[in-house]
Structures are given as C-alpha cells and as structure tokens.
C-alpha cells in the first residue's frame, strides 16, 4: 500500500520530534541543577584548568591550563603546565612551560615516577585543528625539561591519557570523525565509534572500540582495571587490562551525568568532575551561555555489579561552570574546569 504524502510528512515529523526528545533526555536537558551551598576555600586565577595530576608523595599538583574561550574568539594564547605546591599554601601556581616557543594548548595529562622527585610528564597538545600530539617532559623537583613529541595516525582526537610506566600509556580518542555529519551524529545521536588506544613506546594501537565520546581514563594497577568516561552515555566503562595491554570489557556504570576526567584516590575510589546538562555545556563552550552546570562525584567500584556513588558538589554554574576534574586533598576538594577562569577548592565534608 502506498503511503500518502500527508502520512509521509507525519512520519517524518514524528521521527524529528523523537530525535529531539531523545537528544534532550539523553543529555540531561530536563535535569534541574541548584546553586551550591558550599563555601569556596580558595580560588586560583587560571583559565581552563581542564585536568589535574596529584603527586601525593611530594605534595604537589600539576595543572593543565588552556584559555579555550580566548582561542574560540580568535585570540591565540599559549596554554601552560603549572605546579601548585601543597606544602607551602597559600601559594600561587608556578608556570613550568615558559620556555616553549611554539603552539602549546594542553589537554589531558598524566605522570609516572622515574626516581625520587623525578617524574615523566605527558601532555596532550592540539597545535592546530587537525594536528594532535603528545608532548613528553621530565620534571626534576620544580624544573621541567622537554624530551620529545609523539605523533601518530591513530591520534585522531585525543582527550586524555594514563601512564602505565615510563614509556607506555592508554589514551582516549573522543571522536571517530572530526567533521561533517559523522561528527554531528557522534555528538547528538551518541554514535559510539570513539576508542581507547595503547602506546607501546613506538606504535599506537586501538584496544577498545564502540565508545560514545571516550573521555577521561584512569588505571587501577593493583586490580588491573581501566576506567573510561563516556559522558555522552552518562557512564563509566570498566575494562580488565590483560598482560599484553589488550582490554576486556566488564561493565558500564551508569552515573547519570556527563563525567569528564577520572582520578583514582588512595582508597581506590574514583573522583570525577561532570557536566549534568551536556547541551547547556555545549552552548556555554560556544559562548552562547554565561554559565554551565557542574557536578563532582565519588564512585566506589568493588566488583562487577557492586558499586556506589556520592555527590560532593552540584552547582548551576554560578560558582563554577563546566567542572571537568576533581581531586581530594586533606579536607579540601580541588575542582578544575574546561573554560572558567579559576580553579577552586571546596571543603570535603
């Protein structure tokens, strides 16, 4: 039976409405986020501290800072890596990369100890729209030296990485497409074609696929578990890491928010900054909204099917917009973000 023109139009209209509702519902559009009631203990005036690394043994943080709002508006300001000494607070973050004289827009970072007070530091860099590489540094006390850059065809859209030793790491590509309809399908339909790759010191190989916007990544070496944030699906994916560094999928943890970077605390709990409303965050990142809601969660994973989560921070964006990372330190929680001009700490209580 042939469909009438009016019926075809009705079906197409219903499909469009269904697509719009699915996108809004699956990105947290209908969630209401209240302003926080927590005081801000400290605020550090740095733009876009999107990722943090804590070295607990030597009591310092490394901050990955990039003024994405300025670059969005055509102003090419170099970003930087900063050291925040937690032993002598209050102290201002100290720039470590002032010696770099080329484009440096840091994103995800990771560190690995080489010896006492000496650390290997990796930073994802996006020198241009279609160029991505990993910058490798060594940190001696509070002095940073450049070692090399890593480029590879499989670094399609790198977002975050986690070091396994002095030469190897897992890294996420948050998209499979970088332009066109494929990119739109990934962002709005949740098309799951991003991945996790493994760098063995020479080659980058894909070890986990079928992920919707692979973002933050963290490795629990004591249990050989890899956690991967999938903010578009509001989940953390859990993998078992094999001896050859291949990954075996275990399960998805649905956390109900757009988790970003992941940090594993000493007690093996996972801390994350998150975006409760992804569409609102996208508008904020594009400069169309002044604020974007933020959230901080602590997730405890025991074994398959056994996990829990605690919310430490929820804010409509007036205190902090676009939270992307959270790390507890003593009685405080450090919270970084994608585009705000501040890194803040709140009480851990």
Short mmCIF file of C-alpha atoms in Angstrom, two decimals:
data_model
loop_
_atom_site.label_atom_id
_atom_site.label_comp_id
_atom_site.label_asym_id
_atom_site.label_seq_id
_atom_site.Cartn_x
_atom_site.Cartn_y
_atom_site.Cartn_z
CA UNK A 1 0.00 0.00 0.00
CA UNK A 2 1.38 3.38 -0.99
CA UNK A 3 1.69 5.97 1.73
CA UNK A 4 0.02 9.31 1.13
CA UNK A 5 2.14 12.44 1.10
CA UNK A 6 0.50 13.70 4.31
CA UNK A 7 1.26 10.43 6.07
CA UNK A 8 4.90 10.57 4.99
CA UNK A 9 5.14 14.12 6.34
CA UNK A 10 3.56 12.99 9.63
CA UNK A 11 6.01 10.10 9.98
CA UNK A 12 8.98 12.37 9.28
CA UNK A 13 7.68 14.96 11.74
CA UNK A 14 7.16 12.30 14.43
CA UNK A 15 10.69 10.99 13.81
CA UNK A 16 12.09 14.51 14.15
CA UNK A 17 10.24 15.03 17.43
CA UNK A 18 11.50 11.66 18.66
CA UNK A 19 15.08 12.61 17.77
CA UNK A 20 14.78 15.95 19.57
CA UNK A 21 13.28 14.36 22.69
CA UNK A 22 15.91 11.59 22.74
CA UNK A 23 18.75 14.10 22.41
CA UNK A 24 17.37 16.31 25.18
CA UNK A 25 16.59 13.43 27.51
CA UNK A 26 19.90 11.61 26.98
CA UNK A 27 21.99 14.73 27.53
CA UNK A 28 20.39 15.80 30.82
CA UNK A 29 18.41 18.72 29.41
CA UNK A 30 15.49 18.20 31.78
CA UNK A 31 17.60 17.94 34.91
CA UNK A 32 17.41 20.90 37.29
CA UNK A 33 20.67 21.87 38.98
CA UNK A 34 20.58 24.14 42.03
CA UNK A 35 23.30 26.60 43.12
CA UNK A 36 25.79 25.15 45.57
CA UNK A 37 25.63 25.97 49.27
CA UNK A 38 29.30 25.14 49.82
CA UNK A 39 31.85 27.84 50.52
CA UNK A 40 34.85 28.26 48.24
CA UNK A 41 38.01 27.91 50.32
CA UNK A 42 40.46 29.07 47.67
CA UNK A 43 40.34 30.25 44.06
CA UNK A 44 43.29 30.34 41.65
CA UNK A 45 43.02 32.69 38.66
CA UNK A 46 43.96 30.44 35.76
CA UNK A 47 41.88 29.83 32.61
CA UNK A 48 40.58 26.39 31.67
CA UNK A 49 42.36 24.14 34.17
CA UNK A 50 40.83 21.12 32.43
CA UNK A 51 42.99 18.42 34.04
CA UNK A 52 44.99 17.93 37.23
CA UNK A 53 47.61 15.43 38.38
CA UNK A 54 48.31 14.89 42.07
CA UNK A 55 51.68 13.67 43.30
CA UNK A 56 50.75 12.78 46.84
CA UNK A 57 54.26 11.66 47.88
CA UNK A 58 55.76 15.11 47.16
CA UNK A 59 52.57 17.08 47.88
CA UNK A 60 52.02 18.98 44.65
CA UNK A 61 49.54 19.30 41.80
CA UNK A 62 50.26 19.76 38.10
CA UNK A 63 47.66 21.93 36.37
CA UNK A 64 46.87 21.77 32.64
CA UNK A 65 45.65 25.25 31.70
CA UNK A 66 44.42 26.48 28.31
CA UNK A 67 42.39 29.62 27.53
CA UNK A 68 39.89 27.94 25.20
CA UNK A 69 37.49 30.87 25.34
CA UNK A 70 40.19 33.21 24.01
CA UNK A 71 41.07 30.78 21.21
CA UNK A 72 37.38 30.36 20.35
CA UNK A 73 37.28 34.13 19.87
CA UNK A 74 40.37 34.15 17.64
CA UNK A 75 42.99 35.08 20.24
CA UNK A 76 45.81 32.53 20.16
CA UNK A 77 47.19 32.45 23.68
CA UNK A 78 49.54 29.62 24.58
CA UNK A 79 48.41 27.44 27.43
CA UNK A 80 50.71 26.09 30.09
CA UNK A 81 51.53 23.47 32.69
CA UNK A 82 51.69 24.82 36.25
CA UNK A 83 52.92 23.41 39.55
CA UNK A 84 50.95 24.11 42.72
CA UNK A 85 52.91 23.35 45.89
CA UNK A 86 50.52 21.97 48.51
CA UNK A 87 53.09 22.17 51.32
CA UNK A 88 53.51 25.97 51.35
CA UNK A 89 50.00 27.24 50.80
CA UNK A 90 48.78 29.78 50.18
CA UNK A 91 51.00 29.79 47.11
CA UNK A 92 50.45 30.83 43.50
CA UNK A 93 50.71 28.20 40.74
CA UNK A 94 54.13 28.33 39.08
CA UNK A 95 54.37 28.16 35.27
CA UNK A 96 56.64 25.32 34.13
CA UNK A 97 56.44 25.70 30.33
CA UNK A 98 57.52 29.31 29.82
CA UNK A 99 60.44 28.00 27.71
CA UNK A 100 58.18 26.60 24.96
CA UNK A 101 58.23 28.85 21.89
CA UNK A 102 55.68 27.00 19.76
CA UNK A 103 51.91 26.41 19.92
CA UNK A 104 51.02 24.62 23.15
CA UNK A 105 47.40 24.02 24.07
CA UNK A 106 47.48 21.29 26.74
CA UNK A 107 44.56 18.97 27.38
CA UNK A 108 44.76 15.68 29.32
CA UNK A 109 47.92 14.98 31.33
CA UNK A 110 49.50 12.05 33.16
CA UNK A 111 52.62 11.41 35.25
CA UNK A 112 54.83 8.49 36.23
CA UNK A 113 57.69 8.42 38.80
CA UNK A 114 61.18 7.80 37.40
CA UNK A 115 63.05 8.13 40.72
CA UNK A 116 62.85 10.19 43.90
CA UNK A 117 61.29 13.55 42.99
CA UNK A 118 61.76 12.91 39.25
CA UNK A 119 58.68 12.31 37.10
CA UNK A 120 57.83 11.68 33.47
CA UNK A 121 55.01 14.00 32.39
CA UNK A 122 52.85 13.55 29.28
CA UNK A 123 50.52 16.24 27.95
CA UNK A 124 48.12 16.03 25.02
CA UNK A 125 48.64 19.04 22.75
CA UNK A 126 46.44 20.31 19.91
CA UNK A 127 48.77 22.67 17.97
CA UNK A 128 46.13 23.16 15.25
CA UNK A 129 42.61 21.99 14.44
CA UNK A 130 43.76 18.85 12.65
CA UNK A 131 47.08 18.27 14.42
CA UNK A 132 47.38 16.34 17.68
CA UNK A 133 50.44 15.10 19.50
CA UNK A 134 51.75 14.07 22.90
CA UNK A 135 54.42 16.25 24.48
CA UNK A 136 56.79 14.38 26.79
CA UNK A 137 58.61 16.14 29.63
CA UNK A 138 60.65 15.22 32.67
CA UNK A 139 60.05 17.06 35.93
CA UNK A 140 63.05 17.42 38.28
CA UNK A 141 61.81 18.99 41.51
CA UNK A 142 60.16 22.13 40.17
CA UNK A 143 62.07 22.27 36.85
CA UNK A 144 60.58 20.89 33.63
CA UNK A 145 62.59 19.76 30.60
CA UNK A 146 61.23 18.80 27.19
CA UNK A 147 62.03 15.27 25.96
CA UNK A 148 60.13 14.66 22.70
CA UNK A 149 56.83 14.85 20.81
CA UNK A 150 54.79 11.81 19.79
CA UNK A 151 52.61 11.93 16.67
CA UNK A 152 50.66 9.05 15.13
CA UNK A 153 47.87 8.48 12.60
CA UNK A 154 45.74 6.87 15.34
CA UNK A 155 45.77 10.04 17.43
CA UNK A 156 42.55 11.18 15.77
CA UNK A 157 41.04 13.28 18.55
CA UNK A 158 42.98 12.58 21.77
CA UNK A 159 41.36 13.70 25.01
CA UNK A 160 43.04 12.05 28.00
CA UNK A 161 45.78 9.55 28.77
CA UNK A 162 47.09 7.50 31.67
CA UNK A 163 50.71 6.38 32.04
CA UNK A 164 51.46 2.71 32.73
CA UNK A 165 55.24 3.08 33.07
CA UNK A 166 57.97 5.41 31.82
CA UNK A 167 57.24 4.73 28.13
CA UNK A 168 53.70 3.38 27.64
CA UNK A 169 50.17 4.65 28.18
CA UNK A 170 46.49 4.27 27.34
CA UNK A 171 44.90 7.20 25.53
CA UNK A 172 41.32 8.07 24.55
CA UNK A 173 40.15 9.44 21.20
CA UNK A 174 36.86 11.19 21.95
CA UNK A 175 35.65 11.10 18.32
CA UNK A 176 35.97 8.83 15.33
CA UNK A 177 35.01 11.67 12.98
CA UNK A 178 36.44 15.18 13.19
CA UNK A 179 33.99 16.98 10.89
CA UNK A 180 30.75 16.69 8.93
CA UNK A 181 27.67 14.60 9.58
CA UNK A 182 29.66 11.90 11.34
CA UNK A 183 30.78 14.37 13.99
CA UNK A 184 27.19 15.59 14.47
CA UNK A 185 25.95 12.00 14.78
CA UNK A 186 28.51 11.28 17.48
CA UNK A 187 27.61 14.39 19.45
CA UNK A 188 23.82 14.37 19.16
CA UNK A 189 22.88 10.75 18.45
CA UNK A 190 25.55 9.31 20.72
CA UNK A 191 27.10 7.32 17.87
CA UNK A 192 29.62 5.05 19.59
CA UNK A 193 32.73 4.99 17.43
CA UNK A 194 35.39 6.59 19.64
CA UNK A 195 38.07 4.41 21.21
CA UNK A 196 40.85 3.71 23.67
CA UNK A 197 44.32 3.15 22.23
CA UNK A 198 47.57 1.84 23.66
CA UNK A 199 51.03 3.32 23.03
CA UNK A 200 53.76 0.69 23.45
CA UNK A 201 56.67 3.11 23.08
CA UNK A 202 56.55 3.06 19.28
CA UNK A 203 53.05 2.39 17.94
CA UNK A 204 49.51 3.49 18.84
CA UNK A 205 47.02 0.63 18.50
CA UNK A 206 43.28 0.58 19.21
CA UNK A 207 42.42 -1.72 22.15
CA UNK A 208 38.77 -0.82 22.86
CA UNK A 209 36.12 0.46 20.44
CA UNK A 210 32.40 1.19 20.39
CA UNK A 211 32.54 4.02 22.94
CA UNK A 212 30.40 7.13 22.80
CA UNK A 213 32.76 10.08 23.36
CA UNK A 214 35.64 8.37 25.18
CA UNK A 215 36.89 10.99 27.61
CA UNK A 216 38.72 10.64 30.95
CA UNK A 217 40.72 7.49 31.62
CA UNK A 218 42.24 6.08 34.83
CA UNK A 219 44.13 2.88 35.62
CA UNK A 220 43.95 0.92 38.87
CA UNK A 221 47.19 -1.04 38.69
CA UNK A 222 46.50 -3.05 41.86
CA UNK A 223 43.41 -4.60 40.25
CA UNK A 224 44.37 -4.21 36.57
CA UNK A 225 41.22 -2.24 35.89
CA UNK A 226 40.88 0.57 33.36
CA UNK A 227 38.07 3.08 33.77
CA UNK A 228 36.91 5.13 30.75
CA UNK A 229 34.44 8.00 30.95
CA UNK A 230 31.69 8.08 28.34
CA UNK A 231 29.93 11.39 29.10
CA UNK A 232 27.57 11.13 26.12
CA UNK A 233 26.12 7.94 27.64
CA UNK A 234 26.47 9.13 31.27
CA UNK A 235 28.54 6.05 32.04
CA UNK A 236 31.96 4.87 33.18
CA UNK A 237 33.11 1.83 31.23
CA UNK A 238 35.12 -0.75 33.18
CA UNK A 239 37.74 -2.93 31.48
CA UNK A 240 40.14 -5.62 32.64
CA UNK A 241 43.67 -4.89 31.41
CA UNK A 242 45.40 -8.02 30.12
CA UNK A 243 49.13 -8.76 30.40
CA UNK A 244 49.59 -7.75 26.74
CA UNK A 245 47.66 -4.49 27.45
CA UNK A 246 44.60 -5.61 25.49
CA UNK A 247 41.32 -4.71 27.19
CA UNK A 248 38.39 -6.95 28.11
CA UNK A 249 35.10 -5.16 28.73
CA UNK A 250 33.48 -5.86 32.13
CA UNK A 251 30.51 -3.49 32.50
CA UNK A 252 29.06 0.00 32.26
CA UNK A 253 28.42 2.06 35.39
CA UNK A 254 25.50 4.43 34.72
CA UNK A 255 26.20 7.52 36.84
CA UNK A 256 23.52 9.83 35.42
CA UNK A 257 25.78 12.73 34.44
CA UNK A 258 28.36 13.67 31.81
CA UNK A 259 31.53 12.56 33.58
CA UNK A 260 34.78 14.04 32.34
CA UNK A 261 38.26 13.32 33.76
CA UNK A 262 38.78 10.49 36.26
CA UNK A 263 41.08 10.36 39.28
CA UNK A 264 41.71 7.28 41.45
CA UNK A 265 42.20 8.12 45.12
CA UNK A 266 44.34 6.15 47.58
CA UNK A 267 41.27 4.21 48.74
CA UNK A 268 40.59 3.21 45.07
CA UNK A 269 37.51 5.43 44.81
CA UNK A 270 37.07 7.28 41.50
CA UNK A 271 36.61 11.05 41.58
CA UNK A 272 35.24 12.98 38.62
CA UNK A 273 34.12 16.42 37.54
CA UNK A 274 30.99 16.23 35.43
CA UNK A 275 28.53 18.09 33.18
CA UNK A 276 24.92 17.38 34.25
CA UNK A 277 23.48 19.07 31.12
CA UNK A 278 25.56 18.43 28.01
CA UNK A 279 23.53 20.67 25.69
CA UNK A 280 23.83 23.54 28.16
CA UNK A 281 27.57 22.89 28.41
CA UNK A 282 27.90 22.92 24.60
CA UNK A 283 26.16 26.31 24.42
CA UNK A 284 28.46 27.60 27.17
CA UNK A 285 31.56 26.31 25.37
CA UNK A 286 30.40 28.07 22.20
CA UNK A 287 29.99 31.35 24.07
CA UNK A 288 26.18 31.34 23.81
CA UNK A 289 25.54 30.96 27.56
CA UNK A 290 27.26 32.60 30.50
CA UNK A 291 27.20 29.52 32.76
CA UNK A 292 27.09 25.72 32.59
CA UNK A 293 26.16 23.41 35.49
CA UNK A 294 28.81 21.40 37.31
CA UNK A 295 28.95 18.30 39.48
CA UNK A 296 31.55 16.31 41.43
CA UNK A 297 31.08 12.60 42.18
CA UNK A 298 32.99 9.97 44.13
CA UNK A 299 32.39 6.46 42.78
CA UNK A 300 33.42 3.32 44.62
CA UNK A 301 33.77 0.18 42.50
CA UNK A 302 34.13 -3.10 44.37
CA UNK A 303 33.46 -5.76 41.76
CA UNK A 304 31.12 -6.41 38.86
CA UNK A 305 27.61 -5.35 39.82
CA UNK A 306 28.76 -3.84 43.13
CA UNK A 307 29.42 -0.09 43.16
CA UNK A 308 28.13 3.15 44.70
CA UNK A 309 28.42 6.89 44.21
CA UNK A 310 28.39 10.02 46.38
CA UNK A 311 27.74 13.56 45.17
CA UNK A 312 30.12 16.13 46.70
CA UNK A 313 29.24 19.19 44.64
CA UNK A 314 26.35 20.36 42.48
CA UNK A 315 26.17 23.84 41.05
CA UNK A 316 24.20 25.70 38.38
CA UNK A 317 27.41 27.28 37.13
CA UNK A 318 27.41 30.49 39.12
CA UNK A 319 30.15 29.16 41.43
CA UNK A 320 31.98 27.11 38.78
CA UNK A 321 30.99 26.26 35.21
CA UNK A 322 31.97 23.17 33.27
CA UNK A 323 33.67 21.13 36.02
CA UNK A 324 35.99 18.60 34.38
CA UNK A 325 38.19 17.18 37.16
CA UNK A 326 38.07 16.75 40.94
CA UNK A 327 40.81 15.65 43.32
CA UNK A 328 40.53 15.39 47.13
CA UNK A 329 43.42 16.61 49.27
CA UNK A 330 43.07 16.53 53.06
CA UNK A 331 39.90 18.40 53.94
CA UNK A 332 39.56 20.03 50.52
CA UNK A 333 38.48 19.11 47.01
CA UNK A 334 40.24 20.76 44.06
CA UNK A 335 37.89 21.28 41.10
CA UNK A 336 39.09 22.21 37.62
CA UNK A 337 37.03 23.13 34.59
CA UNK A 338 37.05 23.45 30.82
CA UNK A 339 36.73 27.21 30.30
CA UNK A 340 36.21 29.17 33.53
CA UNK A 341 39.00 31.49 34.67
CA UNK A 342 39.54 29.81 38.01
CA UNK A 343 40.49 26.61 39.79
CA UNK A 344 38.65 26.32 43.10
CA UNK A 345 38.74 24.25 46.28
CA UNK A 346 35.73 23.43 48.42
CA UNK A 347 35.54 21.72 51.84
CA UNK A 348 35.39 17.94 51.89
CA UNK A 349 32.63 17.44 54.42
#
